[in-house]
Amino acid sequence: MPFDPSYHGQSVSRVKSLAKQMSPPSATNFTAEVVPQAPEDPLFGLVRAFRADEDPSKVDLSIGVYRDDNAKPWILSVVKKADDILHNDPELNHEYAPISGIASFTSKAAELILGGADSPAIKEKRVTSFQTISGTGAVHLGALFLARFYQGSKKVYLSDPTWANHHQIFTNVGLPIASYPYFSKETRGLDFEGMKSALLGAPDRSVVLLHACAHNPTGVDPTLEQWKEIAEVIRLKNHFPFFDSAYQGFASGDLLRDNAAVRYFVEQGFEFVVAQSFAKNFGLYGERAGCFHVVTAPASDAEATITRIASQLSILQRSEISNPPLYGARIASIVLNDPKLFSEWEENLKTMSGRIISMRKALRSKIEELGTPGTWNHITDQIGMFSYTGLSETQVQKIRSDYHIYMTKNGRISMAGLNTRNVEYVAKAINAIVRDVK
Ligand code: PMP
């Protein structure tokens, strides 16, 4: 029965008779007007459609997960070793992790992204790190922190396009979003001038989300020289940099190359945040190992600033997840703290990135051999898991219906879905589609 203050102090029988006069309540509080049916996440819809497709030549180029040359998930050798160490540890228990996570993991995670133990930010104790539910959780914790405490322009500038979840994560915490141009349809490379002029035109002290490397979905990254100019614009406008690092080491196979932009921002003394994922570079997708870092600028009271920030992050973390999950962070921690395992991890990273880079080369050369109209250098110029092929939505639909090749409707392909057996088939299909479908 709905609450009505006029019932207060009335007898039960009187309340019953009053309630009878009202229209009967619906069986649910969540009728279609209040909770409309939401569309299915397009990416996971594609995955479902792919699974249901019975054609033997089907190829999944949609979701961003690594596959080996047999199109199978790949467990890193170093992860298997860390797993053995973990399971043979007689001291292991399942107590709660601290609110900020496993310290041996978060400290190494900070070193990894910020440029090693000698990073001035770390040496000067200007960093606080919180273990999160993978990269998504790190972006969310950062968004929540900024929504609560950032006093600049709360508008968050996202690249156009960006990882689709960025829109929802920032919107869900009440931060307004805007976009800056990023991808040039003509060159299928970076729209550098468009990006800079949008950031110059944005209100002072806006939040700017930057992909640290291997931009998702385009695979297009600024060069280091371009990063320097981007930093200059951000400095000029007092914008707040928010790095999303989901592919360190996975993109080029070189951990230092893939964090060059973040290291440059440290070097330049910026105050910024980083959301860090270990899903791709450790193949720990479902284990949800991630970290959120706040780096404050050099100042005499920087350590006190970071202590205050950490105290508030603890409260936010406590109300959201209380204590982060153990398994993935334990695996990463074992590897990050053992020099021998660390080198093996670097080899594993080269295996994954190397296979992807060789697939880029193979796809481009096969498409070019066929004389496919257009230019295809972007396939090898782009980096990381994804490539923006430049196929139109109609072409994407047609390649799916005629060739059973699945990709997102913006023409993005996951390079990890290609292997020595299907790359020629995919190249031929792209060639046919580009010729036949406008
Ligand atoms: N940011 C970007 C840009 C990504 O591409 C991804 C993975 N798709 C993530 C964050 C987060 O992934 P996860 O939560 O699995 O670490």
CSV table of C-alpha atoms and ligand atoms in Angstrom, one decimal:
chain,number,residue,atom,x,y,z
A,1,MET,CA,0.0,0.0,0.0
A,2,PRO,CA,1.5,3.4,-0.9
A,3,PHE,CA,2.5,5.7,2.0
A,4,ASP,CA,0.1,8.5,2.6
A,5,PRO,CA,0.8,10.9,5.4
A,6,SER,CA,-3.0,11.4,5.9
A,7,TYR,CA,-3.1,7.8,7.2
A,8,HIS,CA,-1.0,8.7,10.1
A,9,GLY,CA,-2.8,8.0,13.4
A,10,GLN,CA,-5.8,6.3,11.7
A,11,SER,CA,-6.9,2.8,12.7
A,12,VAL,CA,-5.9,-0.1,10.5
A,13,SER,CA,-9.5,-0.7,9.3
A,14,ARG,CA,-9.9,3.0,8.3
A,15,VAL,CA,-6.6,2.9,6.4
A,16,LYS,CA,-7.7,-0.3,4.6
A,17,SER,CA,-10.9,1.2,3.5
A,18,LEU,CA,-9.2,4.4,2.3
A,19,ALA,CA,-6.6,2.3,0.3
A,20,LYS,CA,-9.4,0.3,-1.4
A,21,GLN,CA,-10.8,3.6,-2.8
A,22,MET,CA,-7.5,4.2,-4.6
A,23,SER,CA,-6.7,2.5,-7.9
A,24,PRO,CA,-4.8,-0.8,-7.3
A,25,PRO,CA,-1.1,-0.4,-7.5
A,26,SER,CA,0.8,-1.9,-10.4
A,27,ALA,CA,2.5,-5.2,-9.7
A,28,THR,CA,5.9,-3.4,-10.1
A,29,ASN,CA,7.4,0.0,-9.3
A,30,PHE,CA,9.5,-0.3,-12.4
A,31,THR,CA,7.0,-0.1,-15.3
A,32,ALA,CA,8.1,0.4,-18.9
A,33,GLU,CA,7.6,4.2,-18.6
A,34,VAL,CA,10.0,4.3,-15.6
A,35,VAL,CA,12.5,1.7,-16.7
A,36,PRO,CA,12.4,1.4,-20.5
A,37,GLN,CA,14.0,-1.5,-22.2
A,38,ALA,CA,17.7,-0.5,-22.9
A,39,PRO,CA,19.3,-1.5,-26.1
A,40,GLU,CA,21.8,-4.4,-25.9
A,41,ASP,CA,25.5,-3.4,-25.7
A,42,PRO,CA,26.3,-3.5,-29.4
A,43,LEU,CA,29.7,-5.2,-28.9
A,44,PHE,CA,28.3,-8.0,-26.8
A,45,GLY,CA,25.4,-8.4,-29.2
A,46,LEU,CA,27.9,-9.0,-32.0
A,47,VAL,CA,29.7,-11.6,-29.9
A,48,ARG,CA,26.4,-13.4,-29.4
A,49,ALA,CA,25.6,-13.3,-33.1
A,50,PHE,CA,29.1,-14.6,-33.9
A,51,ARG,CA,28.6,-17.6,-31.6
A,52,ALA,CA,25.3,-18.4,-33.2
A,53,ASP,CA,26.8,-18.3,-36.7
A,54,GLU,CA,27.4,-21.8,-38.0
A,55,ASP,CA,29.4,-20.9,-41.1
A,56,PRO,CA,32.8,-22.7,-40.8
A,57,SER,CA,34.7,-19.7,-42.3
A,58,LYS,CA,33.3,-17.2,-39.8
A,59,VAL,CA,35.9,-14.7,-38.4
A,60,ASP,CA,35.4,-12.7,-35.2
A,61,LEU,CA,37.1,-9.3,-35.5
A,62,SER,CA,34.8,-7.6,-33.1
A,63,ILE,CA,35.9,-7.9,-29.5
A,64,GLY,CA,39.2,-6.6,-28.1
A,65,VAL,CA,40.7,-9.8,-26.6
A,66,TYR,CA,43.9,-11.4,-27.7
A,67,ARG,CA,43.8,-14.6,-29.6
A,68,ASP,CA,46.8,-16.8,-30.6
A,69,ASP,CA,47.4,-18.1,-34.2
A,70,ASN,CA,44.8,-20.8,-33.5
A,71,ALA,CA,42.2,-18.2,-32.6
A,72,LYS,CA,42.3,-19.4,-29.0
A,73,PRO,CA,42.7,-17.4,-25.8
A,74,TRP,CA,46.3,-17.4,-24.7
A,75,ILE,CA,47.4,-17.7,-21.1
A,76,LEU,CA,50.8,-16.0,-20.7
A,77,SER,CA,53.5,-18.4,-19.6
A,78,VAL,CA,54.5,-16.0,-16.9
A,79,VAL,CA,50.9,-16.0,-15.6
A,80,LYS,CA,50.9,-19.8,-15.3
A,81,LYS,CA,54.2,-19.6,-13.3
A,82,ALA,CA,52.8,-16.9,-11.0
A,83,ASP,CA,49.7,-19.0,-10.6
A,84,ASP,CA,51.8,-22.0,-9.5
A,85,ILE,CA,53.7,-19.9,-7.0
A,86,LEU,CA,50.4,-18.6,-5.6
A,87,HIS,CA,48.8,-22.0,-5.2
A,88,ASN,CA,51.9,-23.4,-3.5
A,89,ASP,CA,52.1,-20.6,-1.0
A,90,PRO,CA,51.3,-22.1,2.4
A,91,GLU,CA,50.7,-18.6,3.9
A,92,LEU,CA,47.9,-17.8,1.3
A,93,ASN,CA,44.5,-17.0,2.8
A,94,HIS,CA,41.4,-15.2,1.6
A,95,GLU,CA,41.3,-12.3,4.0
A,96,TYR,CA,40.2,-8.9,2.8
A,97,ALA,CA,42.8,-6.8,0.9
A,98,PRO,CA,43.3,-3.3,2.3
A,99,ILE,CA,40.8,-0.7,1.0
A,100,SER,CA,43.5,0.7,-1.3
A,101,GLY,CA,44.5,-2.8,-2.5
A,102,ILE,CA,47.6,-5.0,-2.3
A,103,ALA,CA,50.5,-2.6,-1.7
A,104,SER,CA,53.1,-4.7,-3.4
A,105,PHE,CA,50.9,-4.6,-6.5
A,106,THR,CA,49.9,-0.9,-6.5
A,107,SER,CA,53.4,0.4,-5.8
A,108,LYS,CA,54.8,-1.6,-8.8
A,109,ALA,CA,51.8,-0.6,-10.9
A,110,ALA,CA,52.8,3.1,-10.2
A,111,GLU,CA,56.4,2.5,-11.1
A,112,LEU,CA,55.4,0.7,-14.3
A,113,ILE,CA,53.2,3.6,-15.6
A,114,LEU,CA,55.1,6.6,-14.2
A,115,GLY,CA,58.6,5.6,-15.4
A,116,GLY,CA,60.2,3.4,-12.7
A,117,ALA,CA,61.2,3.8,-9.0
A,118,ASP,CA,63.3,6.8,-10.0
A,119,SER,CA,60.3,8.7,-11.3
A,120,PRO,CA,60.3,12.1,-9.6
A,121,ALA,CA,56.6,11.8,-8.8
A,122,ILE,CA,57.3,8.6,-6.8
A,123,LYS,CA,60.5,9.7,-5.2
A,124,GLU,CA,58.8,12.9,-4.0
A,125,LYS,CA,55.8,10.9,-2.7
A,126,ARG,CA,53.4,12.8,-4.9
A,127,VAL,CA,51.5,9.7,-6.0
A,128,THR,CA,48.6,7.8,-4.5
A,129,SER,CA,47.5,4.5,-6.0
A,130,PHE,CA,44.3,2.5,-5.5
A,131,GLN,CA,43.7,-1.0,-6.8
A,132,THR,CA,40.5,-1.0,-8.9
A,133,ILE,CA,38.2,-3.3,-10.7
A,134,SER,CA,40.4,-3.4,-13.8
A,135,GLY,CA,40.6,-0.3,-16.1
A,136,THR,CA,36.9,0.3,-16.1
A,137,GLY,CA,36.9,0.6,-12.3
A,138,ALA,CA,39.9,2.9,-12.4
A,139,VAL,CA,38.2,5.2,-14.9
A,140,HIS,CA,35.1,5.1,-12.7
A,141,LEU,CA,37.0,5.9,-9.5
A,142,GLY,CA,38.7,8.8,-11.2
A,143,ALA,CA,35.4,10.1,-12.6
A,144,LEU,CA,33.8,9.9,-9.2
A,145,PHE,CA,36.7,11.7,-7.5
A,146,LEU,CA,36.6,14.5,-10.1
A,147,ALA,CA,32.8,14.8,-9.8
A,148,ARG,CA,33.1,15.2,-6.1
A,149,PHE,CA,36.2,17.3,-5.8
A,150,TYR,CA,37.4,18.9,-9.0
A,151,GLN,CA,36.7,22.6,-8.9
A,152,GLY,CA,37.6,23.5,-12.5
A,153,SER,CA,35.3,23.2,-15.5
A,154,LYS,CA,33.6,19.9,-14.9
A,155,LYS,CA,33.3,19.3,-18.6
A,156,VAL,CA,35.1,16.1,-19.6
A,157,TYR,CA,36.6,16.2,-23.2
A,158,LEU,CA,36.7,12.8,-24.8
A,159,SER,CA,38.3,12.1,-28.2
A,160,ASP,CA,35.9,11.6,-31.1
A,161,PRO,CA,35.7,8.6,-31.3
A,162,THR,CA,36.6,7.0,-28.0
A,163,TRP,CA,36.0,3.7,-26.1
A,164,ALA,CA,32.2,3.8,-25.9
A,165,ASN,CA,32.2,3.1,-22.2
A,166,HIS,CA,33.8,6.5,-21.5
A,167,HIS,CA,30.6,8.2,-22.3
A,168,GLN,CA,28.6,6.2,-19.8
A,169,ILE,CA,31.1,6.2,-17.0
A,170,PHE,CA,31.5,10.0,-16.9
A,171,THR,CA,27.8,10.6,-17.5
A,172,ASN,CA,26.8,8.2,-14.7
A,173,VAL,CA,28.7,10.2,-12.1
A,174,GLY,CA,27.0,13.4,-13.4
A,175,LEU,CA,29.9,14.9,-15.3
A,176,PRO,CA,29.0,16.6,-18.6
A,177,ILE,CA,30.9,15.3,-21.6
A,178,ALA,CA,32.1,17.0,-24.7
A,179,SER,CA,34.3,15.8,-27.5
A,180,TYR,CA,37.5,16.9,-29.4
A,181,PRO,CA,38.2,15.8,-33.0
A,182,TYR,CA,40.7,13.0,-33.1
A,183,PHE,CA,40.4,10.8,-36.2
A,184,SER,CA,40.8,12.2,-39.7
A,185,LYS,CA,38.6,10.3,-42.2
A,186,GLU,CA,40.8,11.5,-45.1
A,187,THR,CA,44.1,10.3,-43.8
A,188,ARG,CA,42.8,7.7,-41.4
A,189,GLY,CA,45.3,9.2,-39.0
A,190,LEU,CA,45.3,11.8,-36.3
A,191,ASP,CA,43.3,15.1,-36.8
A,192,PHE,CA,46.0,16.9,-34.9
A,193,GLU,CA,45.0,20.4,-35.8
A,194,GLY,CA,41.3,19.7,-35.0
A,195,MET,CA,42.3,18.2,-31.7
A,196,LYS,CA,44.5,21.1,-30.7
A,197,SER,CA,42.0,23.8,-31.7
A,198,ALA,CA,39.2,22.1,-29.8
A,199,LEU,CA,41.3,21.9,-26.7
A,200,LEU,CA,42.3,25.6,-27.1
A,201,GLY,CA,38.6,26.5,-27.5
A,202,ALA,CA,37.4,24.4,-24.5
A,203,PRO,CA,36.7,26.3,-21.2
A,204,ASP,CA,39.8,26.7,-19.1
A,205,ARG,CA,40.4,23.9,-16.6
A,206,SER,CA,38.4,21.3,-18.5
A,207,VAL,CA,39.2,17.6,-17.9
A,208,VAL,CA,40.8,16.1,-21.0
A,209,LEU,CA,40.7,12.3,-21.4
A,210,LEU,CA,43.7,11.0,-23.2
A,211,HIS,CA,44.5,7.4,-24.3
A,212,ALA,CA,48.0,6.8,-23.1
A,213,CYS,CA,48.7,4.5,-26.1
A,214,ALA,CA,47.0,2.3,-28.7
A,215,HIS,CA,43.9,4.5,-29.0
A,216,ASN,CA,40.7,2.5,-28.9
A,217,PRO,CA,38.9,2.3,-31.3
A,218,THR,CA,41.2,3.9,-34.0
A,219,GLY,CA,44.7,2.5,-33.3
A,220,VAL,CA,45.9,6.1,-34.0
A,221,ASP,CA,48.4,7.6,-31.5
A,222,PRO,CA,50.1,11.0,-31.5
A,223,THR,CA,53.8,11.0,-32.1
A,224,LEU,CA,56.0,12.1,-29.1
A,225,GLU,CA,56.5,15.5,-30.8
A,226,GLN,CA,52.7,15.8,-31.1
A,227,TRP,CA,52.3,14.8,-27.4
A,228,LYS,CA,54.6,17.7,-26.5
A,229,GLU,CA,52.4,20.1,-28.3
A,230,ILE,CA,49.3,18.6,-26.7
A,231,ALA,CA,50.9,19.1,-23.3
A,232,GLU,CA,51.7,22.7,-24.2
A,233,VAL,CA,48.0,23.4,-25.0
A,234,ILE,CA,46.9,21.6,-21.8
A,235,ARG,CA,49.3,23.7,-19.8
A,236,LEU,CA,48.2,26.9,-21.5
A,237,LYS,CA,44.6,26.3,-20.8
A,238,ASN,CA,45.1,24.8,-17.3
A,239,HIS,CA,43.2,21.7,-18.4
A,240,PHE,CA,43.3,18.6,-16.2
A,241,PRO,CA,44.8,15.5,-17.9
A,242,PHE,CA,43.1,12.1,-17.3
A,243,PHE,CA,45.1,9.3,-18.9
A,244,ASP,CA,43.5,6.0,-19.7
A,245,SER,CA,46.2,3.3,-20.1
A,246,ALA,CA,44.8,0.0,-21.1
A,247,TYR,CA,47.5,-1.3,-23.4
A,248,GLN,CA,51.0,-0.6,-22.0
A,249,GLY,CA,53.4,-3.1,-23.4
A,250,PHE,CA,50.7,-4.8,-25.4
A,251,ALA,CA,50.8,-2.1,-28.1
A,252,SER,CA,54.5,-2.0,-29.2
A,253,GLY,CA,55.9,-4.8,-27.0
A,254,ASP,CA,58.0,-2.1,-25.3
A,255,LEU,CA,56.7,-0.9,-21.9
A,256,LEU,CA,58.7,2.3,-22.0
A,257,ARG,CA,57.6,3.3,-25.5
A,258,ASP,CA,53.9,2.7,-24.5
A,259,ASN,CA,54.1,5.0,-21.5
A,260,ALA,CA,56.1,7.7,-23.1
A,261,ALA,CA,53.3,10.2,-23.1
A,262,VAL,CA,52.6,9.6,-19.4
A,263,ARG,CA,56.3,9.9,-18.5
A,264,TYR,CA,56.4,13.2,-20.4
A,265,PHE,CA,53.6,14.6,-18.3
A,266,VAL,CA,55.4,13.5,-15.2
A,267,GLU,CA,58.6,15.2,-16.4
A,268,GLN,CA,56.7,18.4,-17.1
A,269,GLY,CA,55.4,18.5,-13.5
A,270,PHE,CA,51.7,18.2,-14.4
A,271,GLU,CA,49.0,17.3,-11.9
A,272,PHE,CA,47.0,14.4,-13.4
A,273,VAL,CA,45.4,11.0,-13.0
A,274,VAL,CA,45.9,7.7,-14.6
A,275,ALA,CA,43.5,4.7,-15.0
A,276,GLN,CA,45.6,1.6,-15.6
A,277,SER,CA,44.3,-1.8,-16.8
A,278,PHE,CA,46.2,-5.1,-16.6
A,279,ALA,CA,43.5,-6.9,-18.7
A,280,LYS,CA,45.4,-6.9,-22.0
A,281,ASN,CA,49.0,-6.9,-21.0
A,282,PHE,CA,48.6,-9.8,-18.6
A,283,GLY,CA,45.7,-11.5,-20.3
A,284,LEU,CA,43.9,-11.2,-17.0
A,285,TYR,CA,40.6,-9.9,-18.6
A,286,GLY,CA,38.1,-11.5,-16.2
A,287,GLU,CA,40.2,-11.2,-13.1
A,288,ARG,CA,39.8,-7.4,-13.0
A,289,ALA,CA,43.2,-6.2,-12.0
A,290,GLY,CA,43.6,-2.4,-12.4
A,291,CYS,CA,44.9,0.6,-10.6
A,292,PHE,CA,44.0,4.3,-10.3
A,293,HIS,CA,46.8,6.8,-9.7
A,294,VAL,CA,46.7,10.5,-8.7
A,295,VAL,CA,49.9,12.4,-9.3
A,296,THR,CA,50.1,15.9,-7.9
A,297,ALA,CA,52.4,18.6,-9.1
A,298,PRO,CA,55.7,19.3,-7.4
A,299,ALA,CA,55.2,21.6,-4.4
A,300,SER,CA,56.5,22.0,-0.9
A,301,ASP,CA,53.2,20.6,0.5
A,302,ALA,CA,52.7,17.9,-2.3
A,303,GLU,CA,53.0,15.0,0.1
A,304,ALA,CA,50.3,16.5,2.4
A,305,THR,CA,48.1,17.1,-0.7
A,306,ILE,CA,48.4,13.5,-1.7
A,307,THR,CA,47.7,12.3,1.8
A,308,ARG,CA,44.4,14.3,1.8
A,309,ILE,CA,43.5,13.0,-1.6
A,310,ALA,CA,44.2,9.4,-0.5
A,311,SER,CA,42.0,9.8,2.5
A,312,GLN,CA,39.0,10.8,0.4
A,313,LEU,CA,39.7,8.1,-2.2
A,314,SER,CA,39.5,5.6,0.6
A,315,ILE,CA,36.0,6.7,1.5
A,316,LEU,CA,34.9,6.6,-2.1
A,317,GLN,CA,36.4,3.1,-2.6
A,318,ARG,CA,34.9,1.9,0.7
A,319,SER,CA,31.4,2.9,-0.4
A,320,GLU,CA,31.8,1.4,-3.9
A,321,ILE,CA,33.6,-1.9,-3.5
A,322,SER,CA,35.1,-1.9,0.1
A,323,ASN,CA,38.0,-4.1,-0.8
A,324,PRO,CA,39.4,-4.9,-4.3
A,325,PRO,CA,39.6,-8.5,-5.5
A,326,LEU,CA,42.8,-10.5,-4.8
A,327,TYR,CA,43.6,-13.0,-7.5
A,328,GLY,CA,44.5,-10.9,-10.5
A,329,ALA,CA,46.4,-8.4,-8.4
A,330,ARG,CA,48.3,-11.2,-6.7
A,331,ILE,CA,49.4,-12.7,-10.1
A,332,ALA,CA,50.5,-9.3,-11.4
A,333,SER,CA,52.3,-8.5,-8.1
A,334,ILE,CA,54.3,-11.7,-8.2
A,335,VAL,CA,55.5,-10.9,-11.8
A,336,LEU,CA,56.1,-7.2,-11.2
A,337,ASN,CA,58.2,-7.9,-8.1
A,338,ASP,CA,60.4,-10.7,-9.5
A,339,PRO,CA,63.1,-9.6,-12.0
A,340,LYS,CA,63.2,-13.0,-13.8
A,341,LEU,CA,59.5,-13.2,-14.2
A,342,PHE,CA,59.4,-9.6,-15.2
A,343,SER,CA,61.8,-10.3,-18.1
A,344,GLU,CA,59.7,-13.3,-19.1
A,345,TRP,CA,56.6,-11.0,-19.1
A,346,GLU,CA,58.4,-8.7,-21.4
A,347,GLU,CA,59.0,-11.6,-23.8
A,348,ASN,CA,55.3,-12.6,-23.5
A,349,LEU,CA,54.4,-9.0,-24.4
A,350,LYS,CA,56.6,-9.2,-27.5
A,351,THR,CA,54.9,-12.5,-28.5
A,352,MET,CA,51.4,-10.8,-28.4
A,353,SER,CA,52.4,-7.5,-29.9
A,354,GLY,CA,54.6,-9.2,-32.4
A,355,ARG,CA,51.9,-11.4,-33.7
A,356,ILE,CA,49.5,-8.5,-34.0
A,357,ILE,CA,52.1,-6.4,-35.9
A,358,SER,CA,52.8,-9.3,-38.3
A,359,MET,CA,49.0,-9.6,-38.9
A,360,ARG,CA,48.9,-5.9,-39.7
A,361,LYS,CA,51.7,-6.4,-42.3
A,362,ALA,CA,50.0,-9.5,-43.8
A,363,LEU,CA,46.6,-7.9,-44.1
A,364,ARG,CA,48.0,-4.7,-45.7
A,365,SER,CA,50.2,-6.6,-48.2
A,366,LYS,CA,47.4,-9.0,-49.2
A,367,ILE,CA,44.9,-6.2,-49.7
A,368,GLU,CA,47.5,-4.3,-51.8
A,369,GLU,CA,48.4,-7.4,-53.8
A,370,LEU,CA,44.8,-7.6,-54.8
A,371,GLY,CA,44.9,-4.0,-56.1
A,372,THR,CA,42.0,-3.0,-53.7
A,373,PRO,CA,41.0,0.6,-54.4
A,374,GLY,CA,42.1,3.1,-51.8
A,375,THR,CA,45.2,3.5,-49.6
A,376,TRP,CA,46.0,0.9,-47.0
A,377,ASN,CA,49.0,2.2,-45.2
A,378,HIS,CA,46.8,3.1,-42.2
A,379,ILE,CA,46.6,-0.6,-41.4
A,380,THR,CA,50.4,-0.8,-40.5
A,381,ASP,CA,50.6,2.9,-39.3
A,382,GLN,CA,48.0,2.2,-36.6
A,383,ILE,CA,49.0,0.4,-33.4
A,384,GLY,CA,47.6,-1.9,-30.8
A,385,MET,CA,44.6,-4.1,-30.8
A,386,PHE,CA,42.4,-2.2,-33.1
A,387,SER,CA,42.4,-0.8,-36.6
A,388,TYR,CA,39.9,1.5,-38.2
A,389,THR,CA,39.6,0.0,-41.7
A,390,GLY,CA,37.6,2.9,-43.2
A,391,LEU,CA,34.8,0.5,-44.2
A,392,SER,CA,31.3,2.1,-44.2
A,393,GLU,CA,28.4,0.8,-42.1
A,394,THR,CA,26.8,-0.7,-45.3
A,395,GLN,CA,30.1,-2.4,-46.1
A,396,VAL,CA,30.4,-3.8,-42.6
A,397,GLN,CA,26.9,-5.2,-42.9
A,398,LYS,CA,27.6,-6.8,-46.2
A,399,ILE,CA,30.9,-8.3,-45.2
A,400,ARG,CA,29.1,-9.9,-42.3
A,401,SER,CA,26.2,-11.3,-44.3
A,402,ASP,CA,28.3,-12.4,-47.3
A,403,TYR,CA,31.5,-13.5,-45.6
A,404,HIS,CA,30.6,-14.1,-42.0
A,405,ILE,CA,33.2,-11.6,-40.9
A,406,TYR,CA,32.2,-9.7,-37.8
A,407,MET,CA,33.3,-6.2,-36.9
A,408,THR,CA,31.8,-3.2,-35.1
A,409,LYS,CA,29.6,-1.0,-37.4
A,410,ASN,CA,32.2,1.8,-37.4
A,411,GLY,CA,34.5,-0.4,-39.3
A,412,ARG,CA,36.8,-1.2,-36.4
A,413,ILE,CA,38.6,-4.5,-36.5
A,414,SER,CA,40.4,-6.3,-33.7
A,415,MET,CA,43.7,-7.3,-35.2
A,416,ALA,CA,43.9,-10.2,-32.7
A,417,GLY,CA,41.1,-12.0,-34.5
A,418,LEU,CA,43.4,-12.4,-37.6
A,419,ASN,CA,45.7,-15.4,-38.0
A,420,THR,CA,47.8,-17.1,-40.6
A,421,ARG,CA,44.7,-19.1,-41.7
A,422,ASN,CA,42.1,-16.4,-42.1
A,423,VAL,CA,44.1,-13.3,-43.1
A,424,GLU,CA,43.9,-14.0,-46.8
A,425,TYR,CA,40.2,-14.7,-46.6
A,426,VAL,CA,39.6,-11.4,-44.8
A,427,ALA,CA,41.8,-9.5,-47.3
A,428,LYS,CA,39.8,-11.0,-50.2
A,429,ALA,CA,36.5,-10.2,-48.6
A,430,ILE,CA,37.6,-6.6,-47.9
A,431,ASN,CA,38.7,-6.3,-51.5
A,432,ALA,CA,35.4,-7.6,-52.9
A,433,ILE,CA,33.3,-5.4,-50.5
A,434,VAL,CA,35.3,-2.2,-51.3
A,435,ARG,CA,34.8,-2.9,-55.0
A,436,ASP,CA,31.1,-3.8,-54.9
A,437,VAL,CA,29.5,-1.9,-52.1
A,438,LYS,CA,29.7,1.9,-51.7
B,1,PMP,N1,40.0,1.9,-21.5
B,1,PMP,C1,40.1,1.6,-22.7
B,1,PMP,C2,40.5,2.6,-23.7
B,1,PMP,C3,39.9,0.2,-23.1
B,1,PMP,O1,40.0,-0.1,-24.4
B,1,PMP,C4,39.5,-0.7,-22.2
B,1,PMP,C5,39.3,-2.1,-22.6
B,1,PMP,N2,38.4,-2.3,-23.6
B,1,PMP,C6,39.4,-0.3,-20.8
B,1,PMP,C7,39.7,1.0,-20.5
B,1,PMP,C8,39.1,-1.2,-19.7
B,1,PMP,O2,39.1,-2.5,-19.8
B,1,PMP,P1,39.1,-3.4,-18.5
B,1,PMP,O3,38.1,-2.8,-17.5
B,1,PMP,O4,38.8,-4.7,-19.0
B,1,PMP,O5,40.5,-3.3,-17.9
